[in-house]
mmCIF file of C-alpha atoms in Angstrom:
data_model
loop_
_atom_site.group_PDB
_atom_site.id
_atom_site.type_symbol
_atom_site.label_atom_id
_atom_site.label_comp_id
_atom_site.label_asym_id
_atom_site.label_seq_id
_atom_site.Cartn_x
_atom_site.Cartn_y
_atom_site.Cartn_z
ATOM 1 C CA MET A 1 379.223 130.444 -35.037
ATOM 2 C CA LYS A 2 377.070 133.529 -34.402
ATOM 3 C CA ARG A 3 380.089 135.803 -34.691
ATOM 4 C CA ARG A 4 381.115 134.114 -37.929
ATOM 5 C CA TRP A 5 377.694 134.799 -39.449
ATOM 6 C CA PHE A 6 377.915 138.399 -38.317
ATOM 7 C CA ASP A 7 381.337 138.783 -39.948
ATOM 8 C CA VAL A 8 379.982 137.233 -43.150
ATOM 9 C CA LEU A 9 377.114 139.698 -43.103
ATOM 10 C CA LEU A 10 379.504 142.641 -42.733
ATOM 11 C CA LEU A 11 381.745 141.395 -45.543
ATOM 12 C CA ALA A 12 378.720 140.832 -47.783
ATOM 13 C CA ALA A 13 377.552 144.410 -47.168
ATOM 14 C CA LEU A 14 381.056 145.674 -47.975
ATOM 15 C CA GLY A 15 381.179 143.620 -51.164
ATOM 16 C CA ILE A 16 377.746 144.789 -52.328
ATOM 17 C CA SER A 17 378.618 148.436 -51.657
ATOM 18 C CA THR A 18 381.917 148.174 -53.544
ATOM 19 C CA THR A 19 380.227 146.401 -56.462
ATOM 20 C CA LEU A 20 377.562 149.083 -56.741
ATOM 21 C CA VAL A 21 380.116 151.898 -56.868
ATOM 22 C CA LEU A 22 382.377 150.066 -59.329
ATOM 23 C CA THR A 23 379.369 149.417 -61.537
ATOM 24 C CA LEU A 24 378.597 153.146 -61.671
ATOM 25 C CA ILE A 25 382.199 153.857 -62.672
ATOM 26 C CA LEU A 26 382.780 151.073 -65.209
ATOM 27 C CA VAL A 27 379.422 151.077 -66.976
ATOM 28 C CA GLN A 28 380.079 154.521 -68.485
ATOM 29 C CA GLY A 29 382.987 153.322 -70.595
ATOM 30 C CA ALA A 30 381.441 149.939 -71.380
ATOM 31 C CA TYR A 31 378.192 151.345 -72.779
ATOM 32 C CA THR A 32 379.546 152.330 -76.213
ATOM 33 C CA GLY A 33 383.049 150.926 -75.928
ATOM 34 C CA PRO A 34 386.134 152.786 -74.712
ATOM 35 C CA ARG A 35 387.084 154.323 -78.101
ATOM 36 C CA GLU A 36 383.878 156.190 -78.882
ATOM 37 C CA PRO A 37 383.898 158.466 -75.802
ATOM 38 C CA LEU A 38 387.635 159.080 -76.185
ATOM 39 C CA ARG A 39 387.099 160.156 -79.795
ATOM 40 C CA ALA A 40 384.459 162.621 -78.639
ATOM 41 C CA LEU A 41 387.026 164.295 -76.356
ATOM 42 C CA THR A 42 388.813 165.638 -79.445
ATOM 43 C CA GLU A 43 385.808 167.704 -80.522
ATOM 44 C CA PRO A 44 386.184 171.482 -79.985
ATOM 45 C CA ASP A 45 382.926 172.028 -78.091
ATOM 46 C CA VAL A 46 383.716 169.166 -75.692
ATOM 47 C CA GLN A 47 387.209 170.545 -75.086
ATOM 48 C CA GLY A 48 385.721 173.995 -74.545
ATOM 49 C CA ALA A 49 383.392 172.646 -71.853
ATOM 50 C CA ILE A 50 386.297 170.867 -70.148
ATOM 51 C CA TYR A 51 388.441 174.019 -70.206
ATOM 52 C CA LEU A 52 385.635 176.202 -68.834
ATOM 53 C CA SER A 53 384.908 173.726 -66.029
ATOM 54 C CA PHE A 54 388.542 173.473 -64.953
ATOM 55 C CA MET A 55 389.014 177.243 -65.136
ATOM 56 C CA THR A 56 385.899 178.274 -63.228
ATOM 57 C CA SER A 57 386.081 175.528 -60.603
ATOM 58 C CA GLY A 58 389.788 176.154 -60.014
ATOM 59 C CA LEU A 59 389.212 179.872 -59.509
ATOM 60 C CA ALA A 60 386.214 179.225 -57.255
ATOM 61 C CA ALA A 61 388.177 176.713 -55.162
ATOM 62 C CA VAL A 62 391.110 179.108 -54.710
ATOM 63 C CA ILE A 63 388.829 181.927 -53.530
ATOM 64 C CA ALA A 64 386.954 179.503 -51.276
ATOM 65 C CA ILE A 65 390.068 178.148 -49.554
ATOM 66 C CA LEU A 66 391.473 181.657 -49.027
ATOM 67 C CA LEU A 67 388.333 182.525 -47.061
ATOM 68 C CA ALA A 68 387.885 179.086 -45.485
ATOM 69 C CA VAL A 69 391.319 179.011 -43.796
ATOM 70 C CA PRO A 70 390.862 182.097 -41.554
ATOM 71 C CA THR A 71 387.211 181.246 -40.993
ATOM 72 C CA GLY A 72 387.997 177.669 -40.007
ATOM 73 C CA LEU A 73 390.788 178.840 -37.715
ATOM 74 C CA ALA A 74 388.460 181.341 -36.012
ATOM 75 C CA LEU A 75 385.837 178.655 -35.448
ATOM 76 C CA ALA A 76 388.459 176.283 -34.038
ATOM 77 C CA ARG A 77 390.138 178.799 -31.731
ATOM 78 C CA PHE A 78 387.383 181.118 -30.481
ATOM 79 C CA SER A 79 384.490 180.251 -28.209
ATOM 80 C CA PHE A 80 381.515 182.613 -28.314
ATOM 81 C CA PRO A 81 377.752 182.391 -27.816
ATOM 82 C CA GLY A 82 376.048 180.959 -30.871
ATOM 83 C CA ARG A 83 379.167 179.454 -32.423
ATOM 84 C CA TRP A 84 377.272 176.255 -33.184
ATOM 85 C CA LEU A 85 374.712 178.315 -35.098
ATOM 86 C CA VAL A 86 377.422 180.051 -37.121
ATOM 87 C CA GLU A 87 378.998 176.687 -37.974
ATOM 88 C CA SER A 88 375.618 175.359 -39.049
ATOM 89 C CA LEU A 89 374.904 178.368 -41.269
ATOM 90 C CA LEU A 90 378.276 178.142 -43.026
ATOM 91 C CA VAL A 91 377.605 174.582 -44.207
ATOM 92 C CA VAL A 92 374.044 175.299 -45.397
ATOM 93 C CA PRO A 93 375.119 175.237 -49.103
ATOM 94 C CA ILE A 94 376.090 171.561 -48.681
ATOM 95 C CA VAL A 95 372.515 170.628 -47.740
ATOM 96 C CA MET A 96 370.717 173.367 -49.653
ATOM 97 C CA SER A 97 369.303 172.467 -53.051
ATOM 98 C CA PRO A 98 371.713 173.795 -55.718
ATOM 99 C CA ILE A 99 368.780 175.185 -57.692
ATOM 100 C CA SER A 100 367.584 177.053 -54.610
ATOM 101 C CA LEU A 101 371.082 178.477 -54.225
ATOM 102 C CA GLY A 102 371.020 179.606 -57.840
ATOM 103 C CA VAL A 103 367.626 181.243 -57.385
ATOM 104 C CA ALA A 104 368.918 183.037 -54.258
ATOM 105 C CA LEU A 105 371.871 184.382 -56.247
ATOM 106 C CA LEU A 106 369.540 185.562 -58.994
ATOM 107 C CA LEU A 107 367.456 187.421 -56.429
ATOM 108 C CA VAL A 108 370.608 189.055 -55.034
ATOM 109 C CA PHE A 109 371.349 190.562 -58.427
ATOM 110 C CA ARG A 110 367.751 191.651 -58.851
ATOM 111 C CA SER A 111 368.035 193.841 -55.747
ATOM 112 C CA GLY A 112 369.236 197.446 -55.767
ATOM 113 C CA PRO A 113 372.860 196.774 -54.736
ATOM 114 C CA GLY A 114 373.013 193.730 -56.996
ATOM 115 C CA GLU A 115 371.824 195.673 -60.028
ATOM 116 C CA TRP A 116 374.394 198.385 -59.296
ATOM 117 C CA ILE A 117 377.144 195.736 -59.215
ATOM 118 C CA GLU A 118 375.912 194.336 -62.523
ATOM 119 C CA ASP A 119 375.739 197.786 -64.160
ATOM 120 C CA HIS A 120 378.986 199.296 -62.835
ATOM 121 C CA LEU A 121 381.355 196.519 -61.786
ATOM 122 C CA ILE A 122 380.889 193.043 -63.234
ATOM 123 C CA ARG A 123 378.022 191.062 -64.685
ATOM 124 C CA PHE A 124 377.158 187.724 -63.123
ATOM 125 C CA VAL A 125 373.733 186.781 -64.488
ATOM 126 C CA PHE A 126 374.080 184.641 -67.630
ATOM 127 C CA GLU A 127 377.838 185.250 -67.650
ATOM 128 C CA VAL A 128 380.936 183.211 -66.737
ATOM 129 C CA PRO A 129 381.521 185.118 -63.443
ATOM 130 C CA GLY A 130 378.120 183.821 -62.366
ATOM 131 C CA ILE A 131 379.451 180.277 -62.730
ATOM 132 C CA VAL A 132 382.444 181.130 -60.548
ATOM 133 C CA LEU A 133 380.197 182.708 -57.918
ATOM 134 C CA ALA A 134 377.858 179.718 -57.754
ATOM 135 C CA GLU A 135 380.749 177.252 -57.664
ATOM 136 C CA PHE A 136 382.423 179.324 -54.941
ATOM 137 C CA PHE A 137 379.517 178.691 -52.580
ATOM 138 C CA MET A 138 379.569 174.989 -53.377
ATOM 139 C CA ALA A 139 383.331 174.780 -52.751
ATOM 140 C CA TYR A 140 383.369 177.050 -49.705
ATOM 141 C CA ALA A 141 380.833 175.106 -47.664
ATOM 142 C CA ILE A 142 382.791 171.855 -47.781
ATOM 143 C CA SER A 143 386.188 173.612 -47.525
ATOM 144 C CA VAL A 144 385.358 175.473 -44.316
ATOM 145 C CA LEU A 145 383.995 172.278 -42.753
ATOM 146 C CA VAL A 146 387.212 170.344 -43.446
ATOM 147 C CA VAL A 147 389.489 173.244 -42.452
ATOM 148 C CA ARG A 148 387.657 173.795 -39.173
ATOM 149 C CA SER A 149 387.969 170.098 -38.316
ATOM 150 C CA THR A 150 391.665 170.200 -39.221
ATOM 151 C CA PHE A 151 392.481 173.139 -36.960
ATOM 152 C CA SER A 152 390.341 171.704 -34.155
ATOM 153 C CA ALA A 153 392.548 168.602 -34.149
ATOM 154 C CA ILE A 154 395.692 170.723 -33.613
ATOM 155 C CA ASP A 155 396.603 171.476 -30.006
ATOM 156 C CA ALA A 156 396.220 175.253 -29.500
ATOM 157 C CA ARG A 157 398.892 175.125 -26.813
ATOM 158 C CA LEU A 158 401.542 174.735 -29.514
ATOM 159 C CA GLU A 159 400.758 178.243 -30.769
ATOM 160 C CA GLN A 160 400.757 179.517 -27.194
ATOM 161 C CA VAL A 161 404.246 178.106 -26.639
ATOM 162 C CA ALA A 162 405.467 179.790 -29.830
ATOM 163 C CA ARG A 163 404.019 183.104 -28.699
ATOM 164 C CA PHE A 164 405.615 182.671 -25.274
ATOM 165 C CA LEU A 165 408.967 182.242 -27.051
ATOM 166 C CA GLY A 166 408.497 185.586 -28.810
ATOM 167 C CA CYS A 167 406.503 184.849 -31.959
ATOM 168 C CA THR A 168 403.752 187.194 -33.046
ATOM 169 C CA PRO A 169 400.298 185.624 -33.579
ATOM 170 C CA TRP A 170 400.893 185.657 -37.343
ATOM 171 C CA ARG A 171 404.322 184.013 -37.070
ATOM 172 C CA ALA A 172 402.992 181.431 -34.644
ATOM 173 C CA PHE A 173 400.240 180.572 -37.090
ATOM 174 C CA ARG A 174 402.557 180.546 -40.108
ATOM 175 C CA HIS A 175 405.319 178.455 -38.528
ATOM 176 C CA VAL A 176 403.316 176.153 -36.231
ATOM 177 C CA SER A 177 399.641 175.680 -37.070
ATOM 178 C CA LEU A 178 399.806 176.138 -40.842
ATOM 179 C CA PRO A 179 402.439 173.420 -41.456
ATOM 180 C CA LEU A 180 400.526 171.018 -39.197
ATOM 181 C CA ALA A 181 397.286 171.774 -41.051
ATOM 182 C CA ARG A 182 398.825 171.639 -44.531
ATOM 183 C CA ASN A 183 397.453 168.255 -45.561
ATOM 184 C CA GLY A 184 393.989 169.074 -44.231
ATOM 185 C CA ILE A 185 393.962 172.377 -46.114
ATOM 186 C CA LEU A 186 395.050 170.638 -49.307
ATOM 187 C CA ALA A 187 392.301 168.062 -48.825
ATOM 188 C CA ALA A 188 389.765 170.856 -48.299
ATOM 189 C CA PHE A 189 390.917 172.570 -51.492
ATOM 190 C CA VAL A 190 390.748 169.391 -53.568
ATOM 191 C CA LEU A 191 387.297 168.484 -52.230
ATOM 192 C CA GLY A 192 386.022 172.004 -52.829
ATOM 193 C CA TRP A 193 387.429 172.017 -56.351
ATOM 194 C CA ALA A 194 385.781 168.702 -57.213
ATOM 195 C CA ARG A 195 382.471 169.819 -55.693
ATOM 196 C CA ALA A 196 382.586 173.030 -57.700
ATOM 197 C CA MET A 197 383.412 171.237 -60.942
ATOM 198 C CA GLY A 198 380.457 168.889 -60.558
ATOM 199 C CA ASP A 199 377.889 171.599 -59.865
ATOM 200 C CA PHE A 200 375.004 171.910 -62.310
ATOM 201 C CA GLY A 201 371.971 173.313 -60.515
ATOM 202 C CA ALA A 202 373.367 176.515 -59.002
ATOM 203 C CA SER A 203 375.638 177.552 -61.867
ATOM 204 C CA SER A 204 373.120 176.800 -64.611
ATOM 205 C CA THR A 205 370.402 178.709 -62.746
ATOM 206 C CA ILE A 206 372.366 181.945 -62.459
ATOM 207 C CA ALA A 207 374.536 181.653 -65.583
ATOM 208 C CA GLY A 208 372.157 179.737 -67.840
ATOM 209 C CA ALA A 209 372.962 176.826 -70.106
ATOM 210 C CA VAL A 210 374.191 178.781 -73.118
ATOM 211 C CA LYS A 211 376.061 176.527 -75.523
ATOM 212 C CA GLY A 212 379.593 177.693 -76.152
ATOM 213 C CA LYS A 213 379.373 180.464 -73.531
ATOM 214 C CA THR A 214 378.418 179.129 -70.106
ATOM 215 C CA GLU A 215 378.704 175.456 -71.063
ATOM 216 C CA THR A 216 380.558 173.674 -68.286
ATOM 217 C CA MET A 217 380.899 169.899 -68.301
ATOM 218 C CA PRO A 218 377.694 169.207 -66.322
ATOM 219 C CA VAL A 219 375.777 171.658 -68.530
ATOM 220 C CA SER A 220 377.269 170.097 -71.653
ATOM 221 C CA ILE A 221 376.256 166.628 -70.466
ATOM 222 C CA TYR A 222 372.686 167.852 -70.019
ATOM 223 C CA LEU A 223 372.605 169.559 -73.432
ATOM 224 C CA ASN A 224 374.119 166.563 -75.221
ATOM 225 C CA LEU A 225 371.700 164.158 -73.573
ATOM 226 C CA ALA A 226 368.848 166.428 -74.639
ATOM 227 C CA SER A 227 370.118 166.301 -78.232
ATOM 228 C CA VAL A 228 370.822 162.534 -78.000
ATOM 229 C CA SER A 229 374.587 163.017 -78.467
ATOM 230 C CA LEU A 230 375.460 160.129 -76.175
ATOM 231 C CA ASN A 231 379.151 159.886 -77.050
ATOM 232 C CA ARG A 232 379.809 163.467 -75.978
ATOM 233 C CA ALA A 233 377.757 163.101 -72.813
ATOM 234 C CA ILE A 234 379.507 159.855 -71.854
ATOM 235 C CA ALA A 235 382.931 161.321 -72.617
ATOM 236 C CA LEU A 236 382.340 164.292 -70.322
ATOM 237 C CA SER A 237 380.812 162.043 -67.690
ATOM 238 C CA LEU A 238 383.942 159.884 -67.779
ATOM 239 C CA VAL A 239 386.112 162.967 -67.245
ATOM 240 C CA LEU A 240 384.063 164.008 -64.215
ATOM 241 C CA THR A 241 384.117 160.465 -62.841
ATOM 242 C CA PHE A 242 387.880 160.225 -63.328
ATOM 243 C CA VAL A 243 388.370 163.534 -61.510
ATOM 244 C CA THR A 244 386.154 162.303 -58.667
ATOM 245 C CA VAL A 245 388.086 159.046 -58.267
ATOM 246 C CA VAL A 246 391.428 160.878 -58.280
ATOM 247 C CA VAL A 247 390.127 163.383 -55.714
ATOM 248 C CA VAL A 248 388.939 160.619 -53.387
ATOM 249 C CA ILE A 249 392.310 158.863 -53.601
ATOM 250 C CA VAL A 250 394.280 162.090 -53.058
ATOM 251 C CA VAL A 251 392.141 163.124 -50.087
ATOM 252 C CA GLY A 252 392.473 159.664 -48.565
ATOM 253 C CA LEU A 253 396.265 159.796 -48.867
ATOM 254 C CA LEU A 254 396.417 163.310 -47.430
ATOM 255 C CA MET A 255 394.253 162.429 -44.451
ATOM 256 C CA ARG A 256 396.299 159.266 -43.784
ATOM 257 C CA ARG A 257 399.488 161.332 -43.768
ATOM 258 C CA SER A 258 397.859 163.836 -41.419
ATOM 259 C CA SER A 259 396.808 161.153 -38.987
#
């Protein structure tokens, strides 16, 4: 009898949790009806925000995963004093307030080297590259965490056997570890991309919330709520929610295949 009550308690907690999440997802389309938000998706400024979000977050996620793969492999393969501290520092952007991250980036480009980069190479402050830079940090932190865990789960002796059979370190990595880590790397990329797309605080702090210029989906939601354009805000919110649900499903499938 006691065990039955405990099982009921666990199932009740599971049901409440699922109901809460489903409510957050379904209430967005039910607020004004499904047609009104969908009609708002045909408006040029809404489509522009969607395009800018997909473009900047995709670019940020690609750059992040290209750096996260060798970094995660190094953390998984090498033991050195202070490795735990390095791992902790690399995931700071996950815990750090996005606005604080944006302020830190602003201060970087208010320093001597940062001003030189802005004057002679590329402008980041209140420009689209600033969005990519901010979203890169958001994507990189979660990507390197997943990649490091993926490589840590792969037996390093497999690479050693390949090298014993004549493979170079690069060939051993490319033909042994990389195929085994493929699903984990894909999951890291997808998670980083979704995290970058949903960023508001960091990107809006360094790039501003300029309508039609640096207006990503989160920024557009904020601007439309401020101007009481609920249909546009709900439409963009539905897009972000849909992307999030798809990402969670894809990552779950990838991790199940890996296991």
